[in-house]
PDB file of C-alpha atoms and ligand atoms in Angstrom:
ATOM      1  CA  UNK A   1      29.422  18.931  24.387  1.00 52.00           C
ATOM      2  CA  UNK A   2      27.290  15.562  23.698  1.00 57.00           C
ATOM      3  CA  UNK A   3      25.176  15.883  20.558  1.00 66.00           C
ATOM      4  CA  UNK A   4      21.204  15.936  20.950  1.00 66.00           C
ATOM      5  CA  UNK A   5      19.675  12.632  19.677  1.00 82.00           C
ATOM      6  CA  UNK A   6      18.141  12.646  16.666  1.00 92.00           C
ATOM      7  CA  UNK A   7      14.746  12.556  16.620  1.00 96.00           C
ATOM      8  CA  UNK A   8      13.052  10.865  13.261  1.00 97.00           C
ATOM      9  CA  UNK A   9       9.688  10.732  11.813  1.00 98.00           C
ATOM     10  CA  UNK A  10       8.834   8.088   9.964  1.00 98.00           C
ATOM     11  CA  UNK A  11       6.013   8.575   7.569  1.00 98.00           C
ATOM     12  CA  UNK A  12       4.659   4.751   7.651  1.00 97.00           C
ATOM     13  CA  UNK A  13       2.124   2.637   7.216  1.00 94.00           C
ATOM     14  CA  UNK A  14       4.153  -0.439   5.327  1.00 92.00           C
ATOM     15  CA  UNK A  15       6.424  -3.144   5.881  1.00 90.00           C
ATOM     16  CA  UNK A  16       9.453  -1.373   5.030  1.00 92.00           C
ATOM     17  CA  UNK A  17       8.294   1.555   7.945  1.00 96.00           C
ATOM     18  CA  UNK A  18       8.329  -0.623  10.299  1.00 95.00           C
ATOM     19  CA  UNK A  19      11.623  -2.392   9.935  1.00 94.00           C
ATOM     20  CA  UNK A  20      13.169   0.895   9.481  1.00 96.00           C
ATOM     21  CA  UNK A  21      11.782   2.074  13.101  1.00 96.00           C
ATOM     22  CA  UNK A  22      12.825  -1.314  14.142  1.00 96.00           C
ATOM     23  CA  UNK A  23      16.805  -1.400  12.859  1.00 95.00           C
ATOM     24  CA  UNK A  24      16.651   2.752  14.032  1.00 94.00           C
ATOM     25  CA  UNK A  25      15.609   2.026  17.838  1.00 93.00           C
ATOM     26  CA  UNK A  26      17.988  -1.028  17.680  1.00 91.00           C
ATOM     27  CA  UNK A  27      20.774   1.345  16.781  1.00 87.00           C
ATOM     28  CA  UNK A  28      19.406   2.958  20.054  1.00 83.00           C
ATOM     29  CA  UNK A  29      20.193   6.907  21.408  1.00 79.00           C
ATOM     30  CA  UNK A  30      17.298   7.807  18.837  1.00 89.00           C
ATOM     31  CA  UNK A  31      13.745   8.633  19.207  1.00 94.00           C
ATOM     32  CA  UNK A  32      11.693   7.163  16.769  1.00 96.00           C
ATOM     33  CA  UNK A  33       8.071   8.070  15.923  1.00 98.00           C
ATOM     34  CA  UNK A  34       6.093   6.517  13.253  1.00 98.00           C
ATOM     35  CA  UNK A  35       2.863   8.253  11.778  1.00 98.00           C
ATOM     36  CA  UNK A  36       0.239   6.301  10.253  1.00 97.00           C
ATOM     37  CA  UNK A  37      -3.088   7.795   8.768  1.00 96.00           C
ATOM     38  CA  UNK A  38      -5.426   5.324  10.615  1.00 93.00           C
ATOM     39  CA  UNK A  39      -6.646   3.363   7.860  1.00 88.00           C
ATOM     40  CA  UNK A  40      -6.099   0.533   9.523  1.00 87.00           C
ATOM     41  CA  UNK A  41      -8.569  -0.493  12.519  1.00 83.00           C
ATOM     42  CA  UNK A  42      -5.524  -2.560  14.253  1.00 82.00           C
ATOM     43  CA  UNK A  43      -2.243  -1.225  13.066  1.00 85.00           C
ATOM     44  CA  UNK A  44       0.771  -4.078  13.600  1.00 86.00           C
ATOM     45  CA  UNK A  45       2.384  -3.207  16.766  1.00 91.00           C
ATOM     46  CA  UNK A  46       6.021  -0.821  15.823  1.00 95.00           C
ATOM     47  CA  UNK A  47       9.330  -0.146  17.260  1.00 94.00           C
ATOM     48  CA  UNK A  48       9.090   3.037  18.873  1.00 95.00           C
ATOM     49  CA  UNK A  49       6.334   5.264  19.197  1.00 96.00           C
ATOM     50  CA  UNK A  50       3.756   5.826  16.778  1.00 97.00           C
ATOM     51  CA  UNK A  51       1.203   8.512  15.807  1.00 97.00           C
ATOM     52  CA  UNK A  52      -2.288   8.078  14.366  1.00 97.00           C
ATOM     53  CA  UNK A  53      -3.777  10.515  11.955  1.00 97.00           C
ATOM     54  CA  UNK A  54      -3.646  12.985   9.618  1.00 98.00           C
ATOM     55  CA  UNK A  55      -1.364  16.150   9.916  1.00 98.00           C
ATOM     56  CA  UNK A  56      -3.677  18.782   8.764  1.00 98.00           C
ATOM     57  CA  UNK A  57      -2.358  19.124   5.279  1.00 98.00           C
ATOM     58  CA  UNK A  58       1.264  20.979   4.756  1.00 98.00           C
ATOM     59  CA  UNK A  59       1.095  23.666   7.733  1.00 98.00           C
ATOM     60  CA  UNK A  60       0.029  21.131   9.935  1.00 98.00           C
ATOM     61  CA  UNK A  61       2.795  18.915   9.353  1.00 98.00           C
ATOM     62  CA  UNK A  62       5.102  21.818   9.212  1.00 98.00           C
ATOM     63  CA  UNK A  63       4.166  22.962  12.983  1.00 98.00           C
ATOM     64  CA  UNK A  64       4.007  19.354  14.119  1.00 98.00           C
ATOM     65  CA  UNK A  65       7.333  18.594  12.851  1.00 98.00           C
ATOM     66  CA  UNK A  66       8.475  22.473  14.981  1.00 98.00           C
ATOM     67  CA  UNK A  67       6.477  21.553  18.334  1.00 98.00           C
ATOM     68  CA  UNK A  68       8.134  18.155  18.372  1.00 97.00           C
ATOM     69  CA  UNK A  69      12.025  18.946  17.456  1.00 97.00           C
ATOM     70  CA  UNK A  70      11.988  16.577  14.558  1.00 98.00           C
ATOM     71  CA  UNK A  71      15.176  16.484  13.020  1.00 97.00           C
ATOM     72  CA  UNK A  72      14.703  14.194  10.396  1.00 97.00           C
ATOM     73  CA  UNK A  73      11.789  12.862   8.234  1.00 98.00           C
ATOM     74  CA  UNK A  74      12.016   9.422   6.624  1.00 98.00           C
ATOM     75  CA  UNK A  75       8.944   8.864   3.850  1.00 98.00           C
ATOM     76  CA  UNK A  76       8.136   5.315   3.767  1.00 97.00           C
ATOM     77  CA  UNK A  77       4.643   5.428   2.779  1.00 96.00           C
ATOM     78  CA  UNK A  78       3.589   3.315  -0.155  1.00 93.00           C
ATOM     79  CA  UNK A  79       4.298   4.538  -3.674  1.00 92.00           C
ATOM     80  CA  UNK A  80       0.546   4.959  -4.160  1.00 91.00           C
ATOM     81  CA  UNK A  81       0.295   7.255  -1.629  1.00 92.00           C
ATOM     82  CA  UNK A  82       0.639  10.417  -2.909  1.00 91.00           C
ATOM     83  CA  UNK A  83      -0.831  13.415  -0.974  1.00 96.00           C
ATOM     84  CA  UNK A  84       1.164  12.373   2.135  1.00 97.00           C
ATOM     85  CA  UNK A  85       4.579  12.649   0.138  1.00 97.00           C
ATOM     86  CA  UNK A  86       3.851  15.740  -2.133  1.00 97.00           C
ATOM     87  CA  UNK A  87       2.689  16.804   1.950  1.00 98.00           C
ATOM     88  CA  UNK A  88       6.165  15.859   3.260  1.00 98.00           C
ATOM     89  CA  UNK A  89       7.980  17.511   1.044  1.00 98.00           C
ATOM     90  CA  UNK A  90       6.796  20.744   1.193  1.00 98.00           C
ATOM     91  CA  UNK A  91       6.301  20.865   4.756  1.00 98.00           C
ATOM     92  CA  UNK A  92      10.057  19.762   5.501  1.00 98.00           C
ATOM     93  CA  UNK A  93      10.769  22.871   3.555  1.00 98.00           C
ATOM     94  CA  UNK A  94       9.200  24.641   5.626  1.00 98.00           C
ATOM     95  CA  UNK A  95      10.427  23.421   8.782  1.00 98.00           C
ATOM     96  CA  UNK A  96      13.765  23.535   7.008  1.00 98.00           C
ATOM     97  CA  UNK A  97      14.083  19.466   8.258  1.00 98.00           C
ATOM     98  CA  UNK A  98      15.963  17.055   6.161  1.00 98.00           C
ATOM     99  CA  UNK A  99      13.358  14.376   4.275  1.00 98.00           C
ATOM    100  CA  UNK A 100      14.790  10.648   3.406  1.00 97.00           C
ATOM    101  CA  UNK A 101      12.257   9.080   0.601  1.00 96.00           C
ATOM    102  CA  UNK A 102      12.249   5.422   0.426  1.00 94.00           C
ATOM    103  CA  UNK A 103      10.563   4.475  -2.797  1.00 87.00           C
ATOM    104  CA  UNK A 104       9.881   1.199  -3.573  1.00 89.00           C
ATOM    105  CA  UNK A 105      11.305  -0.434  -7.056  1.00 93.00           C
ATOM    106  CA  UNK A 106       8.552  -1.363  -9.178  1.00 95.00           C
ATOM    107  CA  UNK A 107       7.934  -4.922  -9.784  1.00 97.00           C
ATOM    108  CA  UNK A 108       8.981  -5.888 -12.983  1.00 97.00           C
ATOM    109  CA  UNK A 109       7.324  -8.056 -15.259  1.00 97.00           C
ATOM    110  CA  UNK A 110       9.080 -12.007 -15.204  1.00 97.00           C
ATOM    111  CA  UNK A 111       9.341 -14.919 -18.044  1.00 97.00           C
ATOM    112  CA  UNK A 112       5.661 -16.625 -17.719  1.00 97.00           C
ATOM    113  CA  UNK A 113       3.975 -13.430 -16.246  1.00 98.00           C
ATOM    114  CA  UNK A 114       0.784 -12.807 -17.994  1.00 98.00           C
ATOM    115  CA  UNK A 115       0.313  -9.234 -16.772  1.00 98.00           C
ATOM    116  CA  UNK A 116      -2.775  -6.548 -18.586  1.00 98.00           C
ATOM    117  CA  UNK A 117      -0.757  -3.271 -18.008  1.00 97.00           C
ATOM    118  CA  UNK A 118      -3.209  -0.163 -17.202  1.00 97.00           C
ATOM    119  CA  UNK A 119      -3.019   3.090 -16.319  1.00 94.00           C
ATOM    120  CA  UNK A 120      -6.481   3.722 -14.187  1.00 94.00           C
ATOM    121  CA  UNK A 121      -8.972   1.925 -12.303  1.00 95.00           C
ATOM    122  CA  UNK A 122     -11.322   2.715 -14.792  1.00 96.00           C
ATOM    123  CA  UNK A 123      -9.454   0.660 -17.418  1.00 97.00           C
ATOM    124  CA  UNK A 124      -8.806  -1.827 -15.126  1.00 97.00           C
ATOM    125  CA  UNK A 125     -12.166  -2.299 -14.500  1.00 97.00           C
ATOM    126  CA  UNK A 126     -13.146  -2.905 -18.408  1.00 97.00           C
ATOM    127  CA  UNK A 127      -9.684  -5.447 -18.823  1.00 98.00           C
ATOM    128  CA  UNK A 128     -11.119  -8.760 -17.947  1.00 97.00           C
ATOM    129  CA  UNK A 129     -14.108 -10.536 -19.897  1.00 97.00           C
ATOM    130  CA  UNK A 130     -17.245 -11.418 -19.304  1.00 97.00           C
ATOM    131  CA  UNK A 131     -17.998 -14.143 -16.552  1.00 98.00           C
ATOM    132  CA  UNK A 132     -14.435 -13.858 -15.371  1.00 98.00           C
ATOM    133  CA  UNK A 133     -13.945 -14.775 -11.419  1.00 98.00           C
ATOM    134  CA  UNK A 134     -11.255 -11.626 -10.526  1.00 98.00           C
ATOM    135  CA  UNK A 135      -9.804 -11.495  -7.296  1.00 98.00           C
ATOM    136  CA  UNK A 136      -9.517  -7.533  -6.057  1.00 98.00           C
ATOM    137  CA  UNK A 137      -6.407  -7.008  -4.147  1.00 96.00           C
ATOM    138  CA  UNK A 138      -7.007  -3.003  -3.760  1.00 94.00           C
ATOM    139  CA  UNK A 139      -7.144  -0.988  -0.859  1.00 86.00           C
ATOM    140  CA  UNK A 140     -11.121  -0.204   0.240  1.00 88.00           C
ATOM    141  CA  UNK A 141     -10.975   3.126  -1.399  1.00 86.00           C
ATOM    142  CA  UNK A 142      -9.961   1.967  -4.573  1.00 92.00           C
ATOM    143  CA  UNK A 143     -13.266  -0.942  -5.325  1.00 95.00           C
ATOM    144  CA  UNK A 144     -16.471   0.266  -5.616  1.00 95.00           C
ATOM    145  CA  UNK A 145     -15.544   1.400  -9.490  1.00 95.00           C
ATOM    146  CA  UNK A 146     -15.600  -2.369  -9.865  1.00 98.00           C
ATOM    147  CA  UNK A 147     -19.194  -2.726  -8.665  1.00 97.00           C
ATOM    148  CA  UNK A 148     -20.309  -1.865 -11.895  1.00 96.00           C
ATOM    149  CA  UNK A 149     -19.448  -5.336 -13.314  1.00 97.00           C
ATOM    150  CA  UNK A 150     -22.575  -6.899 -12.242  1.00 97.00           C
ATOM    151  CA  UNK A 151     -21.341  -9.487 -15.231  1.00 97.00           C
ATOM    152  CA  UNK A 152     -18.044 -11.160 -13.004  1.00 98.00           C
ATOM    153  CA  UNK A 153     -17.759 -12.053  -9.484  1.00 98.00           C
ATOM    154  CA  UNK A 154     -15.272 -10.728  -7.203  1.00 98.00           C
ATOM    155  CA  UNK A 155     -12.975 -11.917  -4.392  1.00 98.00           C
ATOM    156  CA  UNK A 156     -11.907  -8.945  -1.949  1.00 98.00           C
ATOM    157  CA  UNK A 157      -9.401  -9.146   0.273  1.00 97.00           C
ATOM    158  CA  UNK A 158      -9.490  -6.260   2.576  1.00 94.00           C
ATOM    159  CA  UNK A 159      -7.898  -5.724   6.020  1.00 91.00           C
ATOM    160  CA  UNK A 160     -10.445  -4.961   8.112  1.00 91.00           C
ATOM    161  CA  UNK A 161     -13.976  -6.243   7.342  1.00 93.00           C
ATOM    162  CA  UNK A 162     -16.216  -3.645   5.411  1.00 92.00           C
ATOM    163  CA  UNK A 163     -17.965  -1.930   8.459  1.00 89.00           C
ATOM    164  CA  UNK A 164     -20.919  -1.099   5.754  1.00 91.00           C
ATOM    165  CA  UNK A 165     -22.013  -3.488   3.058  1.00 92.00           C
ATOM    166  CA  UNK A 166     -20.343  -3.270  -0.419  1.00 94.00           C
ATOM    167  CA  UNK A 167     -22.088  -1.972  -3.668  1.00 95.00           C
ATOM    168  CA  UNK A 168     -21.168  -5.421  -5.120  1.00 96.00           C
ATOM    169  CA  UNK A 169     -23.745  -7.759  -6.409  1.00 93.00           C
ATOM    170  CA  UNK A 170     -21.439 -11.005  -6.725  1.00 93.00           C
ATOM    171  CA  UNK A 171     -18.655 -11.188  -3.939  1.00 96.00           C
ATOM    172  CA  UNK A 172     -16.755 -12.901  -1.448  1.00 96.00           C
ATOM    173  CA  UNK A 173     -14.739 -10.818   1.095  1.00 96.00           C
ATOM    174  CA  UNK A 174     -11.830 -12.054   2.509  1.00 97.00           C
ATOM    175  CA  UNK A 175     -10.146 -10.528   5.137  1.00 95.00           C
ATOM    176  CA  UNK A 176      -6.660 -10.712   5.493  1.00 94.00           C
ATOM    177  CA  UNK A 177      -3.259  -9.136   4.736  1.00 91.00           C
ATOM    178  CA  UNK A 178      -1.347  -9.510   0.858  1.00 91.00           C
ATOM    179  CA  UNK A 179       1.339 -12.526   1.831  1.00 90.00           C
ATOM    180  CA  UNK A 180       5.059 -12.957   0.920  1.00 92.00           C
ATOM    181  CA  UNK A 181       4.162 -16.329   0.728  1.00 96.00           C
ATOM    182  CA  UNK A 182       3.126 -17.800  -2.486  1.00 97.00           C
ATOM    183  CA  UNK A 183       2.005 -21.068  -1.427  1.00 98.00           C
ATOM    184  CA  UNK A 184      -0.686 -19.644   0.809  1.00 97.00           C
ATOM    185  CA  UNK A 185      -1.582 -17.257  -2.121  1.00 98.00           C
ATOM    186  CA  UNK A 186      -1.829 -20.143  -5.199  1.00 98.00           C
ATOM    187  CA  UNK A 187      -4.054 -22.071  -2.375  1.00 98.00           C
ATOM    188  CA  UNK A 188      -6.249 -18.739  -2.015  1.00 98.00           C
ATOM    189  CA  UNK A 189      -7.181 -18.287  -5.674  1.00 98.00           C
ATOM    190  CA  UNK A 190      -7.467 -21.672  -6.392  1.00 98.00           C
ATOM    191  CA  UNK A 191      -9.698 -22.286  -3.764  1.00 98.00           C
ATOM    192  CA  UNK A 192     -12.210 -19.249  -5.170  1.00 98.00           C
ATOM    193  CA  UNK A 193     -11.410 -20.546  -8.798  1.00 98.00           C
ATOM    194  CA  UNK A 194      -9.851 -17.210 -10.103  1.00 98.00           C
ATOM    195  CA  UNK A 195      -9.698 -15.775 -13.547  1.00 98.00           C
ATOM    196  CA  UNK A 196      -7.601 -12.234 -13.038  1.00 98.00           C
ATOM    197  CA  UNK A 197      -6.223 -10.976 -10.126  1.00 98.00           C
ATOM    198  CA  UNK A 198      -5.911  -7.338 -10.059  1.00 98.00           C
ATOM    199  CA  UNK A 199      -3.156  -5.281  -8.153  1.00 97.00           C
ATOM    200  CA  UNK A 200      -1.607  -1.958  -8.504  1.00 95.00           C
ATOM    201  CA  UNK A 201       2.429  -2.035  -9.334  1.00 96.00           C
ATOM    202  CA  UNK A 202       3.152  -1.712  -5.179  1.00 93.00           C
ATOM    203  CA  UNK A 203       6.877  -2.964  -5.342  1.00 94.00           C
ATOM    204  CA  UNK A 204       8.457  -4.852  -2.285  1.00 91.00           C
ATOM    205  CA  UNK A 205       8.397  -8.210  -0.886  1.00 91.00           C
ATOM    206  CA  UNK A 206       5.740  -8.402   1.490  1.00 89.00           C
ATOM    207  CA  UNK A 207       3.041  -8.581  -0.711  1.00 93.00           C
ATOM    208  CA  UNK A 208       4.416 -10.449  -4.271  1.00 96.00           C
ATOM    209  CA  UNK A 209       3.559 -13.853  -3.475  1.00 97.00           C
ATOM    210  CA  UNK A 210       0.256 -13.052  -5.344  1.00 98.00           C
ATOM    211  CA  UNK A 211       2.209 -12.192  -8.437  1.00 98.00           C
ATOM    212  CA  UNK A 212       4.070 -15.825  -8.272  1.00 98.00           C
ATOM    213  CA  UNK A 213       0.696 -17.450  -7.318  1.00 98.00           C
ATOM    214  CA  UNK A 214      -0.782 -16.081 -10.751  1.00 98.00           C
ATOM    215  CA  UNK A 215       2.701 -16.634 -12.886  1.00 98.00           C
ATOM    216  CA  UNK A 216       2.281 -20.167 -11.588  1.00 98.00           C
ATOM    217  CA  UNK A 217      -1.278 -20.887 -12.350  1.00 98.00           C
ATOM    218  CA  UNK A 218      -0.744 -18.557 -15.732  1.00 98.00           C
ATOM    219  CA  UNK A 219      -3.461 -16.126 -14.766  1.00 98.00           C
ATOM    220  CA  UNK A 220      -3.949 -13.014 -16.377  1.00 98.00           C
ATOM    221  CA  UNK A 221      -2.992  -9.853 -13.754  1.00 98.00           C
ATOM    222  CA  UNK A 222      -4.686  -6.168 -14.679  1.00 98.00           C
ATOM    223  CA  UNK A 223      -1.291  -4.362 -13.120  1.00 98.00           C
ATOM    224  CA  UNK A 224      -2.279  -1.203 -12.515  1.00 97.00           C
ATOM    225  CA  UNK A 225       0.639   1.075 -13.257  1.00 95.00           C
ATOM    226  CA  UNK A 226       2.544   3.607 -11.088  1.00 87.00           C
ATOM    227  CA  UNK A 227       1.238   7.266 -11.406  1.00 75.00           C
ATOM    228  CA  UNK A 228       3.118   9.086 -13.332  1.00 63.00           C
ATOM    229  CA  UNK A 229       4.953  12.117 -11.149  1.00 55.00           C
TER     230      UNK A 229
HETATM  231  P1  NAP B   1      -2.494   9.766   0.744  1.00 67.98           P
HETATM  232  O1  NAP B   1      -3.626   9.847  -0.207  1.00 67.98           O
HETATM  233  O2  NAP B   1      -1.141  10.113   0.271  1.00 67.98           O
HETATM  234  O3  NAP B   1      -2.804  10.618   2.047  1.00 67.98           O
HETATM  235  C1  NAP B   1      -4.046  11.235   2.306  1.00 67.98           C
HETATM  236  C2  NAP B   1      -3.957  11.916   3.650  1.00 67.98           C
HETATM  237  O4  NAP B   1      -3.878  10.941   4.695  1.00 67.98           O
HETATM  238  C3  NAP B   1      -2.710  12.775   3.820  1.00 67.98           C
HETATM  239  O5  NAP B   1      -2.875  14.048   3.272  1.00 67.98           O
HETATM  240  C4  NAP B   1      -2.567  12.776   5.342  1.00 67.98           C
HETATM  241  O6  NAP B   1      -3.526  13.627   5.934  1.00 67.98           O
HETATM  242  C5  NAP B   1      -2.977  11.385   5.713  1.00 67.98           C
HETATM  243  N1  NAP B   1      -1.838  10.453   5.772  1.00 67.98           N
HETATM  244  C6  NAP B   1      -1.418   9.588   4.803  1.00 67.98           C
HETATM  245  N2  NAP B   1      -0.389   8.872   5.225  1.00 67.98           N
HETATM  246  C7  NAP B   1      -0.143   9.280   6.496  1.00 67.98           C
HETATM  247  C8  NAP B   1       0.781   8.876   7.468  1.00 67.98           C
HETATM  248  N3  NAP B   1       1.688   7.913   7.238  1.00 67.98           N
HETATM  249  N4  NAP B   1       0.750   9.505   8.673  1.00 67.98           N
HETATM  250  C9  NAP B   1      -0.165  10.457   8.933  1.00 67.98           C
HETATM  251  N5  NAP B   1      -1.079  10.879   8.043  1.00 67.98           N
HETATM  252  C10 NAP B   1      -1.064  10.290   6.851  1.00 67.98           C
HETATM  253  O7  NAP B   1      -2.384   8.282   1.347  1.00 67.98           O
HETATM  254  P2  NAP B   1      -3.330   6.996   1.225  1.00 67.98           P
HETATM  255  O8  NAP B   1      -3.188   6.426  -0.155  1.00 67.98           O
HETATM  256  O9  NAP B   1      -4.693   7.348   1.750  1.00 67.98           O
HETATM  257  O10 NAP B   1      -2.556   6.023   2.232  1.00 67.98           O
HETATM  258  C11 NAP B   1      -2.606   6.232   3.640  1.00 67.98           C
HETATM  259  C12 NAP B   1      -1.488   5.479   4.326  1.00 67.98           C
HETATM  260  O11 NAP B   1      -1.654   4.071   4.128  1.00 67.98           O
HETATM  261  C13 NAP B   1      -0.093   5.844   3.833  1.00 67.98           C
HETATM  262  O12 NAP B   1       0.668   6.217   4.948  1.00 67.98           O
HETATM  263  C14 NAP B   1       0.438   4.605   3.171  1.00 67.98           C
HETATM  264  O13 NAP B   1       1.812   4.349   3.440  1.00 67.98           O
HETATM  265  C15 NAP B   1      -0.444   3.506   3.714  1.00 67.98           C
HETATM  266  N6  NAP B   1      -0.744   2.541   2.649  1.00 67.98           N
HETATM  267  C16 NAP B   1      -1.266   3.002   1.475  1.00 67.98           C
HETATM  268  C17 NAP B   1      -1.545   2.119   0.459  1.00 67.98           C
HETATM  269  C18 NAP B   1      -2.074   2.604  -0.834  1.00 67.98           C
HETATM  270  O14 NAP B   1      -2.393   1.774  -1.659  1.00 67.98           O
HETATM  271  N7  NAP B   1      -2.181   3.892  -1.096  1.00 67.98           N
HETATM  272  C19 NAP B   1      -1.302   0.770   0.644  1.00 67.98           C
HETATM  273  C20 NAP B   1      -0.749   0.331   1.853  1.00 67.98           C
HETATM  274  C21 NAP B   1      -0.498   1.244   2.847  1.00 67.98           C
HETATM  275  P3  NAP B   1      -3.183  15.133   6.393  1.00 67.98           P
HETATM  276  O15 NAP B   1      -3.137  15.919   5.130  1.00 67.98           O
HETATM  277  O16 NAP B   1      -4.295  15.470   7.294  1.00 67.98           O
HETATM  278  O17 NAP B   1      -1.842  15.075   7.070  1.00 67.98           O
END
């Protein structure tokens, strides 16, 4: 008797997700849905099909991944995203369906890296000095602590432009996507004549041409640190 095809769940909403849902429907005989939470107001376009919002918390993962025959779940969500994964886990218990975690390695600190290692926001936000021109590459959620530096000016890159104005009294907002490429990232923060850059530890390829940018114009980088499980 012919096997059923598998049918996978990708938890997404990085670059690694989607090349996984694209090498999995290349493999073909496999269906292939990727969930993302909808942060995003235009998602890149995936391999397969894809799923926007929330689950409703454990149970409603649980009976998602029951009404739709999943057999597998792959968690690819970014290593900052916690909820989702602690979510995934529990559920898949549940629903007695086999979980894959991808977790990105850390990026680890190189010769010439100048990197301020913190464990919060909040300390990041008191790690660079007076006057200092720091460019914010944080998701929306994670900024307005930085508001209360009336004493710098900020650069923040953000993926879809703020839909209401930010609590900042010196900024520039620049809308865009974290780059692989380093060139286009030294160009960025020279152009806005940055001091710091700020980041959290997200691991991967896709978006560490920042980190080379700053090890090559020997700026300080506030590295916000990986929670600890
Ligand atoms: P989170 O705190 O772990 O998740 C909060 C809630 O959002 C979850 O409980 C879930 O809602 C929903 N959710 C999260 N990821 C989902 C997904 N892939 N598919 C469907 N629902 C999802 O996550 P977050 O930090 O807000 O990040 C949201 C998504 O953006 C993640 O999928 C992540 O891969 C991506 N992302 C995050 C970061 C980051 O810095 N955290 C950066 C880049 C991309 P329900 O409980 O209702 O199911």
């Amino acid at each position: 008797m012919p096997s059923l095809p598998e049918r996978i769940l990708i938890l997404g909403g990085t670059a690694e997700a989607s090349k996984l849902a694209a090498d999995l429907m290349e493999q073909g005989e496999t269906f292939v849905i990727t969930a993302l939470a909808g942060r995003t107001e235009y998602p890149a376009s995936l391999a397969g099909d894809v799923r926007i919002g929330g689950f409703g918390g454990v149970d409603g993962l649980a009976a998602y991944l029951r009404s739709q025959g999943i057999t597998r779940v792959i968690d690819a969500t970014h290593p900052f995203a916690r909820q989702i994964s602690a979510n995934a886990v529990e559920a898949c218990r549940k629903a007695e369906v086999p979980l894959t975690v991808h977790l990105r390695p850390p990026w680890l600190q190189q010769p010439g890296d100048r990197w301020i290692i913190v464990e919060t926001l909040e300390a990041a936000a008191k790690a660079f000095p007076e006057g200092a021109r720091v460019f914010l590459a944080l998701g929306r959620q994670y900024i307005d602590l930085f508001a209360q530096r009336t004493d710098c000016h900020f650069v923040i890159r953000m993926v879809d432009a703020p839909s209401t104005p930010l609590p900042f009294t010196h900024a520039d907002i620049v809308v865009g996507k974290a780059a692989a490429d380093w060139e286009a990232e030294k160009a960025l923060l020279e152009g806005h004549a940055i001091t710091h850059l700020v980041t959290r530890n997200s691991g991967g390829e896709a978006s560490y041409g920042k980190i080379i940018a700053a090890r090559i114009l020997e700026l300080p980088v506030v590295m916000i640190a990986r929670p600890i499980a």
